[in-house]
Tab-separated table of C-alpha atoms and ligand atoms in Angstrom:
chain	number	residue	atom	x	y	z
A	239	UNK	CA	128.488	69.331	125.766
A	240	UNK	CA	128.780	72.735	128.113
A	241	UNK	CA	125.979	75.324	127.230
A	242	UNK	CA	129.151	78.076	127.383
A	243	UNK	CA	131.093	76.001	124.825
A	244	UNK	CA	127.920	75.967	122.485
A	245	UNK	CA	127.502	79.549	123.213
A	246	UNK	CA	131.489	79.892	122.152
A	247	UNK	CA	131.368	78.338	119.204
A	248	UNK	CA	127.969	79.951	117.863
A	249	UNK	CA	128.738	83.751	118.668
A	250	UNK	CA	130.103	84.635	114.770
A	251	UNK	CA	127.676	83.617	113.337
A	252	UNK	CA	123.972	85.149	112.315
A	253	UNK	CA	121.880	82.712	111.292
A	254	UNK	CA	122.511	79.898	114.176
A	255	UNK	CA	121.422	80.106	118.424
A	256	UNK	CA	121.073	78.142	121.347
A	257	UNK	CA	118.063	77.553	122.629
A	258	UNK	CA	116.827	75.055	125.221
A	259	UNK	CA	114.019	72.039	124.479
A	260	UNK	CA	112.448	73.238	127.698
A	261	UNK	CA	111.731	76.710	125.409
A	262	UNK	CA	111.567	75.587	122.375
A	263	UNK	CA	109.293	72.416	123.074
A	264	UNK	CA	106.842	73.298	125.887
A	265	UNK	CA	106.427	69.744	127.689
A	266	UNK	CA	110.115	69.016	127.329
A	267	UNK	CA	111.414	68.383	130.881
A	268	UNK	CA	114.534	68.366	132.114
A	269	UNK	CA	115.366	69.183	128.453
A	270	UNK	CA	118.724	69.299	126.358
A	271	UNK	CA	120.043	72.085	124.907
A	272	UNK	CA	119.539	72.819	121.200
A	273	UNK	CA	120.709	74.519	117.994
A	274	UNK	CA	118.351	76.713	115.919
A	275	UNK	CA	119.129	77.762	112.405
A	276	UNK	CA	117.250	80.645	110.736
A	277	UNK	CA	118.982	80.740	107.625
A	278	UNK	CA	118.108	82.159	104.581
A	279	UNK	CA	117.617	79.274	102.904
A	280	UNK	CA	116.230	76.770	105.779
A	281	UNK	CA	114.539	76.323	109.743
A	282	UNK	CA	116.563	73.527	111.893
A	283	UNK	CA	116.846	72.833	114.632
A	284	UNK	CA	119.401	70.167	115.894
A	285	UNK	CA	119.962	68.710	119.350
A	286	UNK	CA	124.337	67.554	119.568
A	287	UNK	CA	123.198	64.908	122.152
A	288	UNK	CA	122.354	62.345	119.828
A	289	UNK	CA	123.779	64.611	116.690
A	290	UNK	CA	120.057	64.618	115.586
A	291	UNK	CA	118.432	66.648	112.782
A	292	UNK	CA	115.238	67.821	114.705
A	293	UNK	CA	113.367	69.591	112.145
A	294	UNK	CA	113.901	70.793	109.216
A	295	UNK	CA	112.227	73.221	106.464
A	296	UNK	CA	113.857	74.442	103.596
A	297	UNK	CA	112.167	78.243	102.670
A	298	UNK	CA	109.056	77.741	100.935
A	299	UNK	CA	108.995	74.203	101.492
A	300	UNK	CA	106.832	72.404	104.045
A	301	UNK	CA	108.632	70.471	106.834
A	302	UNK	CA	110.723	67.331	105.709
A	303	UNK	CA	110.749	65.632	109.301
A	304	UNK	CA	108.751	64.622	112.261
A	305	UNK	CA	109.243	65.260	115.458
A	306	UNK	CA	106.406	63.420	118.123
A	307	UNK	CA	105.235	65.525	119.870
A	308	UNK	CA	105.896	63.334	122.367
A	309	UNK	CA	109.076	62.957	122.099
A	310	UNK	CA	111.851	62.845	125.818
A	311	UNK	CA	114.797	65.379	126.074
A	312	UNK	CA	116.407	63.300	128.711
A	313	UNK	CA	119.618	62.163	128.900
A	314	UNK	CA	119.496	58.500	128.814
A	315	UNK	CA	116.810	58.515	126.116
A	316	UNK	CA	116.807	58.555	122.122
A	317	UNK	CA	114.287	61.563	120.395
A	318	UNK	CA	111.922	60.322	118.614
A	319	UNK	CA	112.341	62.196	115.312
A	320	UNK	CA	114.324	63.476	112.747
A	321	UNK	CA	117.133	61.961	112.097
A	322	UNK	CA	118.881	59.504	115.236
A	323	UNK	CA	122.120	57.730	114.248
A	324	UNK	CA	121.543	54.168	114.637
A	325	UNK	CA	124.909	52.498	115.332
A	326	UNK	CA	127.330	51.119	116.115
A	327	UNK	CA	124.424	48.169	115.446
A	328	UNK	CA	121.096	48.277	113.927
A	329	UNK	CA	117.971	47.041	116.440
A	330	UNK	CA	118.749	44.364	119.238
A	331	UNK	CA	122.675	44.001	120.833
A	332	UNK	CA	123.638	40.599	118.359
A	333	UNK	CA	124.629	39.388	122.127
A	334	UNK	CA	123.445	40.889	125.236
A	335	UNK	CA	119.891	41.712	125.704
A	336	UNK	CA	120.194	44.627	128.137
A	337	UNK	CA	122.512	46.848	125.462
A	338	UNK	CA	120.240	49.827	124.198
A	339	UNK	CA	118.784	48.862	120.616
A	340	UNK	CA	120.147	51.204	118.065
A	341	UNK	CA	123.024	50.599	119.809
A	342	UNK	CA	124.941	53.894	121.752
A	343	UNK	CA	125.265	57.061	120.181
A	344	UNK	CA	121.669	58.716	119.489
A	345	UNK	CA	122.114	58.736	123.560
A	346	UNK	CA	124.643	60.356	123.743
A	347	UNK	CA	126.515	63.691	123.743
A	348	UNK	CA	128.677	64.603	120.814
A	349	UNK	CA	131.458	67.384	120.674
A	350	UNK	CA	130.503	70.207	118.392
A	351	UNK	CA	133.782	70.513	116.413
A	352	UNK	CA	132.521	73.190	114.226
A	353	UNK	CA	129.560	75.753	112.776
A	354	UNK	CA	130.817	77.171	109.725
A	355	UNK	CA	128.370	79.839	107.374
A	356	UNK	CA	128.777	79.880	103.870
A	357	UNK	CA	128.006	82.868	101.112
A	358	UNK	CA	126.070	80.871	99.331
A	359	UNK	CA	123.903	80.644	102.514
A	360	UNK	CA	124.380	77.161	103.621
A	361	UNK	CA	125.288	76.496	107.281
A	362	UNK	CA	127.844	73.713	108.084
A	363	UNK	CA	127.856	71.851	111.151
A	364	UNK	CA	130.400	68.946	112.110
A	365	UNK	CA	129.610	66.495	115.184
A	366	UNK	CA	132.674	64.415	116.740
A	367	UNK	CA	132.098	60.945	119.104
A	368	UNK	CA	135.231	59.094	120.624
A	369	UNK	CA	134.687	55.964	122.661
A	370	UNK	CA	138.009	56.519	124.001
A	371	UNK	CA	136.656	59.721	125.547
A	372	UNK	CA	133.134	59.057	126.624
A	373	UNK	CA	131.787	55.305	126.080
A	374	UNK	CA	134.374	52.746	127.523
A	375	UNK	CA	131.836	49.807	128.358
A	376	UNK	CA	129.498	49.812	125.880
A	377	UNK	CA	131.975	48.433	122.642
A	378	UNK	CA	134.822	45.879	122.517
A	379	UNK	CA	135.958	48.934	120.070
A	380	UNK	CA	137.172	51.858	119.439
A	381	UNK	CA	136.378	54.286	116.922
A	382	UNK	CA	135.695	58.022	116.161
A	383	UNK	CA	132.813	58.761	114.224
A	384	UNK	CA	131.641	61.778	113.106
A	385	UNK	CA	129.044	63.396	110.972
A	386	UNK	CA	129.079	66.626	108.995
A	387	UNK	CA	125.435	68.695	108.281
A	388	UNK	CA	125.387	70.716	105.690
A	389	UNK	CA	122.142	72.706	105.701
A	390	UNK	CA	120.302	74.584	102.730
A	391	UNK	CA	117.653	73.937	100.366
A	392	UNK	CA	118.774	70.084	101.170
A	393	UNK	CA	120.011	68.605	103.819
A	394	UNK	CA	123.597	66.718	103.071
A	395	UNK	CA	124.981	64.032	105.577
A	396	UNK	CA	128.712	63.005	105.492
A	397	UNK	CA	129.498	59.740	107.924
A	398	UNK	CA	133.190	59.278	109.043
A	399	UNK	CA	133.996	56.303	111.169
A	400	UNK	CA	137.476	55.523	111.786
A	401	UNK	CA	138.300	52.513	113.929
A	402	UNK	CA	141.249	53.476	116.270
A	403	UNK	CA	141.894	49.863	117.454
A	404	UNK	CA	143.522	47.263	116.669
A	405	UNK	CA	141.093	44.524	115.684
A	406	UNK	CA	139.105	44.552	112.818
A	407	UNK	CA	135.738	46.603	113.856
A	408	UNK	CA	132.244	45.401	112.671
A	409	UNK	CA	130.081	48.234	112.624
A	410	UNK	CA	125.998	48.885	111.467
A	411	UNK	CA	124.445	51.946	111.028
A	412	UNK	CA	121.519	53.964	110.093
A	413	UNK	CA	120.526	57.277	109.400
A	414	UNK	CA	117.286	57.109	110.816
A	415	UNK	CA	114.828	59.315	108.986
A	416	UNK	CA	111.671	60.409	110.360
A	417	UNK	CA	109.356	61.976	106.751
A	418	UNK	CA	106.848	63.934	107.943
A	419	UNK	CA	103.869	62.716	106.332
A	420	UNK	CA	99.785	64.162	106.122
A	421	UNK	CA	98.373	61.084	104.733
A	422	UNK	CA	99.097	57.966	105.294
A	423	UNK	CA	96.332	55.796	102.863
A	424	UNK	CA	97.834	57.399	100.186
A	425	UNK	CA	102.166	57.713	100.952
A	426	UNK	CA	103.950	55.308	98.785
A	427	UNK	CA	107.894	54.741	98.285
A	428	UNK	CA	109.899	54.114	95.342
A	429	UNK	CA	113.286	53.045	94.138
A	430	UNK	CA	112.458	49.589	96.287
A	431	UNK	CA	110.607	47.607	93.714
A	432	UNK	CA	111.323	44.646	92.367
A	433	UNK	CA	113.921	43.776	95.148
A	434	UNK	CA	114.118	41.676	98.382
A	435	UNK	CA	113.614	42.068	102.254
A	436	UNK	CA	113.633	40.649	105.077
A	437	UNK	CA	110.582	41.238	106.975
A	438	UNK	CA	111.198	42.128	110.706
A	439	UNK	CA	106.919	41.733	111.428
A	440	UNK	CA	107.576	37.813	110.164
A	441	UNK	CA	110.655	36.855	111.704
A	442	UNK	CA	113.035	37.830	109.142
A	443	UNK	CA	111.401	36.086	106.889
A	444	UNK	CA	112.615	36.559	102.657
A	445	UNK	CA	109.971	38.756	100.814
A	446	UNK	CA	109.778	40.176	96.533
A	447	UNK	CA	108.669	44.060	96.877
A	448	UNK	CA	106.021	43.847	93.704
A	449	UNK	CA	104.586	46.879	93.834
A	450	UNK	CA	105.864	50.436	95.475
A	451	UNK	CA	105.965	49.956	99.161
A	452	UNK	CA	102.361	51.245	101.123
A	453	UNK	CA	101.164	51.261	104.066
A	454	UNK	CA	98.090	49.716	104.937
A	455	UNK	CA	99.942	47.426	107.669
A	456	UNK	CA	102.834	47.563	110.228
A	457	UNK	CA	105.871	47.686	108.038
A	458	UNK	CA	109.343	46.702	109.038
A	459	UNK	CA	111.713	46.192	106.268
A	460	UNK	CA	115.043	45.317	105.362
A	461	UNK	CA	116.475	46.039	101.700
A	462	UNK	CA	120.152	45.502	101.384
A	463	UNK	CA	122.312	46.121	98.283
A	464	UNK	CA	120.038	48.680	97.620
A	465	UNK	CA	119.871	51.375	94.421
A	466	UNK	CA	121.702	54.898	95.347
A	467	UNK	CA	117.816	56.736	95.067
A	468	UNK	CA	114.131	56.534	96.608
A	469	UNK	CA	111.284	58.755	97.079
A	470	UNK	CA	108.581	59.184	98.752
A	471	UNK	CA	105.410	60.270	97.546
A	472	UNK	CA	101.106	61.657	97.913
A	473	UNK	CA	99.215	60.294	95.419
A	474	UNK	CA	96.414	61.794	95.945
A	475	UNK	CA	98.266	65.750	95.917
A	476	UNK	CA	100.265	63.865	93.376
A	477	UNK	CA	103.402	65.328	95.289
A	478	UNK	CA	107.075	64.123	96.238
A	479	UNK	CA	107.406	64.350	99.401
A	480	UNK	CA	111.304	63.933	99.573
A	481	UNK	CA	113.611	62.603	97.732
A	482	UNK	CA	116.496	60.722	99.216
A	483	UNK	CA	119.538	60.031	97.867
A	484	UNK	CA	122.756	57.502	99.658
A	485	UNK	CA	126.197	57.085	98.670
A	486	UNK	CA	127.580	53.829	100.130
A	487	UNK	CA	124.735	53.275	101.990
A	488	UNK	CA	123.777	49.259	100.730
A	489	UNK	CA	120.464	48.925	103.379
A	490	UNK	CA	117.010	50.664	103.418
A	491	UNK	CA	115.084	50.338	106.247
A	492	UNK	CA	111.650	51.310	105.959
A	493	UNK	CA	109.254	51.755	109.106
A	494	UNK	CA	106.014	52.579	109.915
A	495	UNK	CA	104.431	51.197	113.243
A	496	UNK	CA	100.818	51.121	112.670
A	497	UNK	CA	97.929	52.151	115.133
A	498	UNK	CA	98.139	49.152	117.455
A	499	UNK	CA	102.023	49.325	118.069
A	500	UNK	CA	101.957	53.032	117.986
A	501	UNK	CA	99.390	53.314	120.680
A	502	UNK	CA	102.056	50.919	122.508
A	503	UNK	CA	104.853	53.704	121.857
A	504	UNK	CA	104.887	56.303	124.955
A	505	UNK	CA	106.606	58.929	122.799
A	506	UNK	CA	105.130	58.188	119.655
A	507	UNK	CA	101.137	57.552	120.564
A	508	UNK	CA	97.440	56.717	118.910
A	509	UNK	CA	97.332	57.788	115.503
A	510	UNK	CA	100.975	59.337	116.049
A	511	UNK	CA	101.954	56.823	113.221
A	512	UNK	CA	100.391	58.848	110.966
A	513	UNK	CA	102.331	61.257	110.919
A	514	UNK	CA	105.275	59.817	109.293
A	515	UNK	CA	107.290	57.153	107.269
A	516	UNK	CA	110.742	55.962	108.469
A	517	UNK	CA	113.314	55.464	105.188
A	518	UNK	CA	116.253	54.735	106.931
A	519	UNK	CA	119.568	54.676	104.981
A	520	UNK	CA	122.445	52.405	106.475
A	521	UNK	CA	125.181	48.976	106.464
A	522	UNK	CA	122.692	47.161	107.846
A	523	UNK	CA	122.377	42.926	108.569
A	524	UNK	CA	124.752	41.135	105.457
A	525	UNK	CA	125.860	45.202	104.657
A	526	UNK	CA	127.115	45.263	107.944
A	527	UNK	CA	130.830	47.634	107.553
A	528	UNK	CA	133.788	46.225	108.657
A	529	UNK	CA	136.378	48.648	108.997
A	530	UNK	CA	140.401	47.254	109.664
A	531	UNK	CA	142.596	48.327	111.802
A	532	UNK	CA	143.366	52.614	111.921
A	533	UNK	CA	141.374	52.817	108.830
A	534	UNK	CA	138.155	54.441	107.410
A	535	UNK	CA	135.135	54.383	105.627
A	536	UNK	CA	132.597	56.545	104.906
A	537	UNK	CA	128.540	57.422	103.769
A	538	UNK	CA	126.775	60.682	102.776
A	539	UNK	CA	122.970	61.230	102.036
A	540	UNK	CA	120.910	63.770	100.592
A	541	UNK	CA	117.362	64.524	100.936
A	542	UNK	CA	115.494	66.990	99.499
B	74	BG6	C1	113.418	50.515	112.994
B	74	BG6	C2	113.439	49.201	113.425
B	74	BG6	O1	114.471	51.170	112.302
B	74	BG6	O2	113.318	51.495	114.699
B	74	BG6	C3	112.036	48.627	114.285
B	74	BG6	O3	112.981	48.583	111.797
B	74	BG6	C4	112.173	49.283	115.356
B	74	BG6	O4	112.096	46.832	113.691
B	74	BG6	C5	112.240	51.317	114.940
B	74	BG6	O5	110.759	49.234	116.092
B	74	BG6	C6	111.582	51.897	115.997
B	74	BG6	O6	112.974	51.368	117.186
B	74	BG6	P1	113.289	52.410	118.299
B	74	BG6	O7	114.043	51.141	119.417
B	74	BG6	O8	113.695	54.021	118.486
B	74	BG6	O9	111.888	52.917	119.040
């Protein structure tokens, strides 16, 4: 999306300005356009590339999201942190390892369809991506996807996918949220206790989640048909870092790479894993969406 188009969209709003990742994050080169929100209720930074919320802080609270200090702001590379959208497949492509991990939506520019400010102080942005306009070679199906973000005291996301082709479309996806934490040893995730999960660190073997999730080793777990709500807590400080509520998001994925893997990942780096946990919600593995021709499916997520 062109800077001029973005500028035209935000001229009537008081809370939103346009910046460039080079100006906001000094190490970012060559740079991407970013939307910066400073409203009565929150501060946020968003990227139309990937339709990705990068930073979010409701006024008077700690930052909710982690954005890697080593994130790359360059076409073709996913931005590490915030809430990337993984779709239309999750993880490696099922049959072609040359295709990008977690699909192509986090590596492409979305159109900003509208920007609104409400009298209650919330700001709403609608992002659109249409495979018929922008992506014809990477996927066998045609779809339109709309992501609405409402930012205020909480983050509200609404996702709608329309299958505009003539065959049933498999659609696997996740809101891949990176939550900011201060103390990995004292961090635990509640709301998945008692569930079975597929352990991605053990060739997808099925395991049982006996207690709350803690992060003493690499954690890469896929939970299916989960309940709507989870929380991230810090035991040492006795605080709730985030409450997560998904609607039509049957799966949860919990990920932290731990010391060795983090050090190998260029955009995380040594000890970067101490600053975040990912608790993702979406529809993956057996929970994958199958959307009939000319039909749509929707999902929502609230973070606070
Ligand atoms: C998680 C996966 O969702 O994303 C992990 O479960 C993966 O297996 C992680 O390593 C990060 O993926 P990427 O492509 O952003 O490096």
